Amino acid sequence: MIKTIETLDEVMNFALELSNDDFYASYPRMKSISEIKEEIEKSIISEVANVIACYKEGLLCGVCAYYWDLDDKYAQTTQFLIKEFYDETAEEIIFYIKDEFIRNELKGYELLIGVPVTNKNANNYFVKNNIECSESSFDTRLYNLNINSKQKHNCIEKITEDTFDEYAIFHDNYAIPSGMYYNSKNLKKDMKEFQILAFVKDGSIHGSIFTKAFKDMLEVFGVFIDDEHKKKGIEGMLINDMLIHLYNEFGSVNEIVYFINEGCDEELKAALDSGFEINDNYKSYKLSL
């Protein structure tokens, strides 16, 4: 039985217990009481979010909090926590969400569900049911940015409005095919929020990295290098100069978030060598509603 949750007390203890257990947690991780409380309460009152629970013979088996974006037409879980009867409970929750979107005539949406790799039950369920894995990444973080060396590389250049059109060609050729959300048009529109660095050789751009400033932290949106220049240490050069530029502009930043796709070993090594730490390893699954 699926029930729409209206009060925090109905699911708080369940969500807190499972969120702090690697074998049951969902992604993004929420471990503290305040984090979980805020997320569930926000989802209960929002007009574009919901919290549901699955019961079997009176036993609470699963809790799911999710929201949907009307502009980009996707839904995403913020809590997908299942303890008992995993396959049956997951199927019932997903079926309910699909039915809800049909009832409300929300067509063409995709549902994204994130889980850490340690949640074997979840990953086995999605693989067994041939649900597309849209992302498999390391969530890395750097805390309290401090620079030991301020030596920049001459081949790394900061992209400005005057040089953006040249960069746009490289960006759309190498960043977009990797699944990057920002195409050059959107990136240029929001350029004041970004710092873009490029690796330049013989007058041509062969690599880039860019970051965005948020209220309380910075996020790296990836390293992109053409095939000819991969595995030549350019990842480390771009990350090094990025951190120097960020330190010069923002000082000792509390937190920098950097998602790195599994399989990008050179990029991951360069990030770890630069002071980033692995916070989590997760997969995101996508299905049509």
mmCIF file of C-alpha atoms in Angstrom:
data_model
loop_
_atom_site.group_PDB
_atom_site.id
_atom_site.type_symbol
_atom_site.label_atom_id
_atom_site.label_comp_id
_atom_site.label_asym_id
_atom_site.label_seq_id
_atom_site.Cartn_x
_atom_site.Cartn_y
_atom_site.Cartn_z
ATOM 1 C CA MET A 1 0.000 0.000 0.000
ATOM 2 C CA ILE A 2 1.258 3.454 -0.938
ATOM 3 C CA LYS A 3 0.485 6.359 1.366
ATOM 4 C CA THR A 4 1.148 10.063 0.806
ATOM 5 C CA ILE A 5 3.041 11.381 3.825
ATOM 6 C CA GLU A 6 1.690 14.515 5.482
ATOM 7 C CA THR A 7 3.724 14.690 8.701
ATOM 8 C CA LEU A 8 7.441 14.254 9.328
ATOM 9 C CA ASP A 9 6.979 11.910 12.297
ATOM 10 C CA GLU A 10 5.527 9.179 10.091
ATOM 11 C CA VAL A 11 8.844 8.491 8.347
ATOM 12 C CA MET A 12 11.607 10.406 10.151
ATOM 13 C CA ASN A 13 13.097 7.538 12.177
ATOM 14 C CA PHE A 14 12.950 5.174 9.195
ATOM 15 C CA ALA A 15 14.635 7.717 6.886
ATOM 16 C CA LEU A 16 17.314 8.543 9.448
ATOM 17 C CA GLU A 17 18.186 4.883 10.052
ATOM 18 C CA LEU A 18 18.437 3.918 6.372
ATOM 19 C CA SER A 19 20.200 7.107 5.270
ATOM 20 C CA ASN A 20 23.032 6.279 7.662
ATOM 21 C CA ASP A 21 23.407 2.693 6.459
ATOM 22 C CA ASP A 22 25.571 2.136 3.355
ATOM 23 C CA PHE A 23 23.512 -0.899 2.376
ATOM 24 C CA TYR A 24 20.211 1.017 2.293
ATOM 25 C CA ALA A 25 21.128 4.668 1.630
ATOM 26 C CA SER A 26 20.122 6.606 -1.459
ATOM 27 C CA TYR A 27 21.976 9.408 -3.218
ATOM 28 C CA PRO A 28 22.484 12.261 -2.561
ATOM 29 C CA ARG A 29 23.368 11.222 0.971
ATOM 30 C CA MET A 30 21.593 12.930 3.838
ATOM 31 C CA LYS A 31 22.934 11.733 7.172
ATOM 32 C CA SER A 32 22.107 14.400 9.737
ATOM 33 C CA ILE A 33 18.739 14.812 11.424
ATOM 34 C CA SER A 34 18.553 18.435 10.265
ATOM 35 C CA GLU A 35 19.255 17.561 6.608
ATOM 36 C CA ILE A 36 16.654 14.814 6.470
ATOM 37 C CA LYS A 37 14.091 16.842 8.415
ATOM 38 C CA GLU A 38 14.503 19.835 6.103
ATOM 39 C CA GLU A 39 14.254 17.748 2.920
ATOM 40 C CA ILE A 40 11.163 15.801 3.969
ATOM 41 C CA GLU A 41 9.313 18.839 5.348
ATOM 42 C CA LYS A 42 10.112 20.825 2.207
ATOM 43 C CA SER A 43 8.860 18.005 -0.007
ATOM 44 C CA ILE A 44 5.638 17.623 1.994
ATOM 45 C CA ILE A 45 4.566 21.252 1.524
ATOM 46 C CA SER A 46 5.880 21.843 -2.013
ATOM 47 C CA GLU A 47 3.515 21.889 -4.984
ATOM 48 C CA VAL A 48 6.176 20.257 -7.170
ATOM 49 C CA ALA A 49 7.339 17.570 -4.743
ATOM 50 C CA ASN A 50 5.919 14.671 -2.799
ATOM 51 C CA VAL A 51 6.770 12.147 -0.084
ATOM 52 C CA ILE A 52 5.275 8.664 -0.211
ATOM 53 C CA ALA A 53 5.658 5.537 1.893
ATOM 54 C CA CYS A 54 5.068 1.886 1.074
ATOM 55 C CA TYR A 55 3.498 -0.377 3.704
ATOM 56 C CA LYS A 56 3.025 -4.139 3.608
ATOM 57 C CA GLU A 57 0.670 -5.552 6.252
ATOM 58 C CA GLY A 58 1.282 -2.483 8.402
ATOM 59 C CA LEU A 59 5.083 -2.674 8.094
ATOM 60 C CA LEU A 60 6.850 0.402 6.707
ATOM 61 C CA CYS A 61 9.050 -0.952 3.906
ATOM 62 C CA GLY A 62 10.047 2.098 1.880
ATOM 63 C CA VAL A 63 10.058 5.900 1.730
ATOM 64 C CA CYS A 64 10.496 8.019 -1.383
ATOM 65 C CA ALA A 65 10.782 11.808 -1.596
ATOM 66 C CA TYR A 66 10.886 13.307 -5.069
ATOM 67 C CA TYR A 67 10.348 16.532 -6.999
ATOM 68 C CA TRP A 68 9.708 17.437 -10.608
ATOM 69 C CA ASP A 69 10.897 20.271 -12.837
ATOM 70 C CA LEU A 70 8.145 21.643 -15.062
ATOM 71 C CA ASP A 71 10.538 23.419 -17.436
ATOM 72 C CA ASP A 72 13.044 20.638 -18.099
ATOM 73 C CA LYS A 73 10.428 17.881 -17.702
ATOM 74 C CA TYR A 74 12.209 15.530 -15.354
ATOM 75 C CA ALA A 75 11.582 14.152 -11.870
ATOM 76 C CA GLN A 76 14.260 13.205 -9.375
ATOM 77 C CA THR A 77 14.282 11.380 -6.065
ATOM 78 C CA THR A 78 15.947 12.960 -3.052
ATOM 79 C CA GLN A 79 15.181 9.934 -0.842
ATOM 80 C CA PHE A 80 14.706 6.398 -2.193
ATOM 81 C CA LEU A 81 14.938 4.245 0.908
ATOM 82 C CA ILE A 82 13.773 0.631 0.981
ATOM 83 C CA LYS A 83 14.424 -1.896 3.746
ATOM 84 C CA GLU A 84 12.062 -4.830 3.275
ATOM 85 C CA PHE A 85 10.922 -6.728 0.155
ATOM 86 C CA TYR A 86 13.154 -4.575 -2.051
ATOM 87 C CA ASP A 87 11.974 -5.569 -5.526
ATOM 88 C CA GLU A 88 8.268 -5.496 -4.687
ATOM 89 C CA THR A 89 8.550 -2.203 -2.805
ATOM 90 C CA ALA A 90 10.616 -0.480 -5.510
ATOM 91 C CA GLU A 91 8.196 -1.631 -8.191
ATOM 92 C CA GLU A 92 5.198 -0.381 -6.225
ATOM 93 C CA ILE A 93 6.779 3.033 -5.574
ATOM 94 C CA ILE A 94 7.819 3.515 -9.209
ATOM 95 C CA PHE A 95 4.417 2.381 -10.482
ATOM 96 C CA TYR A 96 2.714 4.884 -8.161
ATOM 97 C CA ILE A 97 4.876 7.756 -9.416
ATOM 98 C CA LYS A 98 4.212 6.790 -13.044
ATOM 99 C CA ASP A 99 0.477 6.627 -12.355
ATOM 100 C CA GLU A 100 0.572 9.985 -10.581
ATOM 101 C CA PHE A 101 2.173 11.655 -13.591
ATOM 102 C CA ILE A 102 -0.404 10.077 -15.923
ATOM 103 C CA ARG A 103 -3.273 11.274 -13.702
ATOM 104 C CA ASN A 104 -1.884 14.810 -13.681
ATOM 105 C CA GLU A 105 -1.218 14.746 -17.436
ATOM 106 C CA LEU A 106 2.493 15.358 -16.976
ATOM 107 C CA LYS A 107 3.753 13.772 -20.179
ATOM 108 C CA GLY A 108 7.253 13.118 -21.468
ATOM 109 C CA TYR A 109 8.978 13.158 -18.079
ATOM 110 C CA GLU A 110 11.947 11.061 -17.006
ATOM 111 C CA LEU A 111 12.533 9.899 -13.439
ATOM 112 C CA LEU A 112 16.084 9.933 -12.070
ATOM 113 C CA ILE A 113 16.919 7.765 -9.057
ATOM 114 C CA GLY A 114 20.332 7.996 -7.402
ATOM 115 C CA VAL A 115 21.872 5.271 -5.238
ATOM 116 C CA PRO A 116 25.403 4.649 -3.920
ATOM 117 C CA VAL A 117 27.259 1.617 -5.250
ATOM 118 C CA THR A 118 27.169 0.153 -1.723
ATOM 119 C CA ASN A 119 23.384 -0.304 -1.993
ATOM 120 C CA LYS A 120 23.547 -3.702 -3.673
ATOM 121 C CA ASN A 121 19.799 -4.345 -3.480
ATOM 122 C CA ALA A 122 19.035 -1.152 -5.390
ATOM 123 C CA ASN A 123 21.671 -1.646 -8.078
ATOM 124 C CA ASN A 124 20.711 -5.288 -8.576
ATOM 125 C CA TYR A 125 17.058 -4.311 -8.954
ATOM 126 C CA PHE A 126 17.742 -1.681 -11.626
ATOM 127 C CA VAL A 127 20.150 -3.900 -13.569
ATOM 128 C CA LYS A 128 17.794 -6.889 -13.411
ATOM 129 C CA ASN A 129 14.955 -4.772 -14.783
ATOM 130 C CA ASN A 130 17.088 -3.268 -17.585
ATOM 131 C CA ILE A 131 16.660 0.274 -16.273
ATOM 132 C CA GLU A 132 19.148 2.632 -17.916
ATOM 133 C CA CYS A 133 22.138 3.728 -15.853
ATOM 134 C CA SER A 134 22.507 7.340 -16.990
ATOM 135 C CA GLU A 135 25.435 8.230 -14.751
ATOM 136 C CA SER A 136 28.111 6.398 -12.786
ATOM 137 C CA SER A 137 30.374 8.813 -10.956
ATOM 138 C CA PHE A 138 32.641 9.650 -8.071
ATOM 139 C CA ASP A 139 31.469 12.533 -5.900
ATOM 140 C CA THR A 140 34.685 14.250 -4.792
ATOM 141 C CA ARG A 141 35.105 17.240 -2.488
ATOM 142 C CA LEU A 142 37.856 19.661 -1.562
ATOM 143 C CA TYR A 143 37.464 21.498 1.742
ATOM 144 C CA ASN A 144 39.047 24.759 2.919
ATOM 145 C CA LEU A 145 40.963 25.563 -0.271
ATOM 146 C CA ASN A 146 44.577 26.486 0.359
ATOM 147 C CA ILE A 147 47.308 26.929 -2.247
ATOM 148 C CA ASN A 148 50.878 25.783 -1.594
ATOM 149 C CA SER A 149 52.184 26.804 -5.013
ATOM 150 C CA LYS A 150 50.914 29.700 -7.094
ATOM 151 C CA GLN A 151 52.830 28.714 -10.223
ATOM 152 C CA LYS A 152 50.518 28.798 -13.233
ATOM 153 C CA HIS A 153 51.111 27.141 -16.588
ATOM 154 C CA ASN A 154 51.613 29.419 -19.580
ATOM 155 C CA CYS A 155 49.548 27.096 -21.766
ATOM 156 C CA ILE A 156 46.437 27.517 -19.566
ATOM 157 C CA GLU A 157 44.392 30.582 -20.493
ATOM 158 C CA LYS A 158 41.287 32.079 -18.949
ATOM 159 C CA ILE A 159 38.377 32.386 -21.369
ATOM 160 C CA THR A 160 36.774 35.839 -21.524
ATOM 161 C CA GLU A 161 33.807 37.223 -23.421
ATOM 162 C CA ASP A 162 36.220 38.278 -26.160
ATOM 163 C CA THR A 163 37.600 34.749 -26.612
ATOM 164 C CA PHE A 164 34.409 32.806 -25.883
ATOM 165 C CA ASP A 165 33.287 32.287 -29.484
ATOM 166 C CA GLU A 166 36.504 30.420 -30.252
ATOM 167 C CA TYR A 167 36.074 28.320 -27.115
ATOM 168 C CA ALA A 168 32.412 27.572 -27.947
ATOM 169 C CA ILE A 169 33.437 25.377 -30.882
ATOM 170 C CA PHE A 170 35.652 23.211 -28.676
ATOM 171 C CA HIS A 171 33.035 23.096 -25.912
ATOM 172 C CA ASP A 172 30.220 21.834 -28.119
ATOM 173 C CA ASN A 173 32.502 19.271 -29.754
ATOM 174 C CA TYR A 174 33.874 17.749 -26.532
ATOM 175 C CA ALA A 175 31.730 18.719 -23.527
ATOM 176 C CA ILE A 176 28.253 18.137 -24.952
ATOM 177 C CA PRO A 177 28.861 14.546 -26.213
ATOM 178 C CA SER A 178 29.922 13.565 -22.680
ATOM 179 C CA GLY A 179 26.495 14.504 -21.335
ATOM 180 C CA MET A 180 27.242 18.060 -20.219
ATOM 181 C CA TYR A 181 24.057 20.036 -19.452
ATOM 182 C CA TYR A 182 25.465 23.407 -20.512
ATOM 183 C CA ASN A 183 25.887 23.933 -24.231
ATOM 184 C CA SER A 184 27.907 26.935 -25.373
ATOM 185 C CA LYS A 185 24.803 29.086 -25.837
ATOM 186 C CA ASN A 186 23.605 28.577 -22.259
ATOM 187 C CA LEU A 187 27.129 28.854 -20.925
ATOM 188 C CA LYS A 188 27.677 32.221 -22.598
ATOM 189 C CA LYS A 189 24.367 33.521 -21.265
ATOM 190 C CA ASP A 190 25.433 32.732 -17.679
ATOM 191 C CA MET A 191 29.118 33.415 -18.194
ATOM 192 C CA LYS A 192 29.433 35.787 -15.231
ATOM 193 C CA GLU A 193 28.709 32.835 -12.937
ATOM 194 C CA PHE A 194 31.465 30.680 -14.455
ATOM 195 C CA GLN A 195 35.230 30.524 -14.614
ATOM 196 C CA ILE A 196 36.472 28.796 -17.781
ATOM 197 C CA LEU A 197 40.092 27.797 -18.354
ATOM 198 C CA ALA A 198 41.453 26.329 -21.580
ATOM 199 C CA PHE A 199 44.572 24.394 -22.495
ATOM 200 C CA VAL A 200 45.986 26.095 -25.597
ATOM 201 C CA LYS A 201 48.701 24.674 -27.850
ATOM 202 C CA ASP A 202 49.897 26.185 -31.128
ATOM 203 C CA GLY A 203 47.056 28.683 -31.008
ATOM 204 C CA SER A 204 44.302 26.057 -30.708
ATOM 205 C CA ILE A 205 42.202 24.918 -27.750
ATOM 206 C CA HIS A 206 42.666 21.247 -26.858
ATOM 207 C CA GLY A 207 41.236 21.083 -23.331
ATOM 208 C CA SER A 208 39.139 22.957 -20.784
ATOM 209 C CA ILE A 209 37.743 23.004 -17.271
ATOM 210 C CA PHE A 210 35.033 25.209 -15.862
ATOM 211 C CA THR A 211 33.532 25.951 -12.478
ATOM 212 C CA LYS A 212 30.418 27.680 -11.198
ATOM 213 C CA ALA A 213 29.985 29.658 -7.993
ATOM 214 C CA PHE A 214 26.965 28.929 -5.812
ATOM 215 C CA LYS A 215 25.944 30.538 -2.537
ATOM 216 C CA ASP A 216 27.958 28.343 -0.187
ATOM 217 C CA MET A 217 30.278 26.389 -2.473
ATOM 218 C CA LEU A 218 31.841 25.995 -5.911
ATOM 219 C CA GLU A 219 31.273 23.170 -8.376
ATOM 220 C CA VAL A 220 33.615 21.868 -11.055
ATOM 221 C CA PHE A 221 31.663 20.917 -14.173
ATOM 222 C CA GLY A 222 34.307 18.675 -15.643
ATOM 223 C CA VAL A 223 37.556 18.408 -17.576
ATOM 224 C CA PHE A 224 37.294 18.029 -21.346
ATOM 225 C CA ILE A 225 40.299 17.126 -23.499
ATOM 226 C CA ASP A 226 40.493 16.115 -27.144
ATOM 227 C CA ASP A 227 41.624 12.571 -27.925
ATOM 228 C CA GLU A 228 45.085 13.577 -29.110
ATOM 229 C CA HIS A 229 46.003 15.192 -25.796
ATOM 230 C CA LYS A 230 44.510 12.753 -23.273
ATOM 231 C CA LYS A 231 46.755 10.959 -20.759
ATOM 232 C CA LYS A 232 49.479 13.595 -21.052
ATOM 233 C CA GLY A 233 49.071 15.255 -17.657
ATOM 234 C CA ILE A 234 46.851 18.054 -18.941
ATOM 235 C CA GLU A 235 44.109 17.158 -16.449
ATOM 236 C CA GLY A 236 46.448 18.005 -13.577
ATOM 237 C CA MET A 237 47.544 21.274 -15.183
ATOM 238 C CA LEU A 238 43.952 22.411 -15.667
ATOM 239 C CA ILE A 239 42.945 21.476 -12.112
ATOM 240 C CA ASN A 240 46.058 23.138 -10.650
ATOM 241 C CA ASP A 241 45.445 26.434 -12.434
ATOM 242 C CA MET A 242 41.723 26.288 -11.698
ATOM 243 C CA LEU A 243 42.423 26.096 -7.954
ATOM 244 C CA ILE A 244 44.868 29.003 -8.141
ATOM 245 C CA HIS A 245 42.330 31.166 -9.985
ATOM 246 C CA LEU A 246 39.590 30.219 -7.510
ATOM 247 C CA TYR A 247 41.812 30.996 -4.528
ATOM 248 C CA ASN A 248 42.781 34.365 -5.984
ATOM 249 C CA GLU A 249 39.119 35.242 -6.545
ATOM 250 C CA PHE A 250 37.343 33.666 -3.564
ATOM 251 C CA GLY A 251 40.055 32.963 -0.989
ATOM 252 C CA SER A 252 39.848 29.848 1.192
ATOM 253 C CA VAL A 253 36.625 28.345 -0.165
ATOM 254 C CA ASN A 254 34.834 26.072 2.316
ATOM 255 C CA GLU A 255 33.871 23.424 -0.236
ATOM 256 C CA ILE A 256 34.434 22.598 -3.900
ATOM 257 C CA VAL A 257 32.284 19.827 -5.406
ATOM 258 C CA TYR A 258 33.610 17.825 -8.362
ATOM 259 C CA PHE A 259 31.798 14.893 -10.009
ATOM 260 C CA ILE A 260 34.065 12.599 -12.038
ATOM 261 C CA ASN A 261 32.735 9.839 -14.285
ATOM 262 C CA GLU A 262 33.848 6.289 -13.572
ATOM 263 C CA GLY A 263 36.523 5.272 -16.059
ATOM 264 C CA CYS A 264 38.125 8.735 -16.162
ATOM 265 C CA ASP A 265 41.143 7.453 -14.228
ATOM 266 C CA GLU A 266 43.549 10.244 -15.208
ATOM 267 C CA GLU A 267 41.055 12.911 -14.183
ATOM 268 C CA LEU A 268 40.301 11.198 -10.867
ATOM 269 C CA LYS A 269 43.999 10.764 -10.052
ATOM 270 C CA ALA A 270 44.701 14.415 -10.888
ATOM 271 C CA ALA A 271 41.848 15.548 -8.646
ATOM 272 C CA LEU A 272 42.991 13.373 -5.725
ATOM 273 C CA ASP A 273 46.582 14.566 -6.166
ATOM 274 C CA SER A 274 45.272 18.141 -5.949
ATOM 275 C CA GLY A 275 43.579 17.579 -2.602
ATOM 276 C CA PHE A 276 40.096 16.349 -3.513
ATOM 277 C CA GLU A 277 38.680 13.438 -1.510
ATOM 278 C CA ILE A 278 36.162 10.805 -2.602
ATOM 279 C CA ASN A 279 32.917 11.583 -0.796
ATOM 280 C CA ASP A 280 30.795 8.932 -2.501
ATOM 281 C CA ASN A 281 30.534 6.633 -5.504
ATOM 282 C CA TYR A 282 27.045 6.526 -6.966
ATOM 283 C CA LYS A 283 24.902 5.579 -9.932
ATOM 284 C CA SER A 284 21.890 7.391 -11.351
ATOM 285 C CA TYR A 285 19.171 5.401 -13.086
ATOM 286 C CA LYS A 286 16.715 6.876 -15.578
ATOM 287 C CA LEU A 287 13.292 5.653 -16.642
ATOM 288 C CA SER A 288 10.418 7.169 -18.586
ATOM 289 C CA LEU A 289 7.242 8.158 -16.766
#
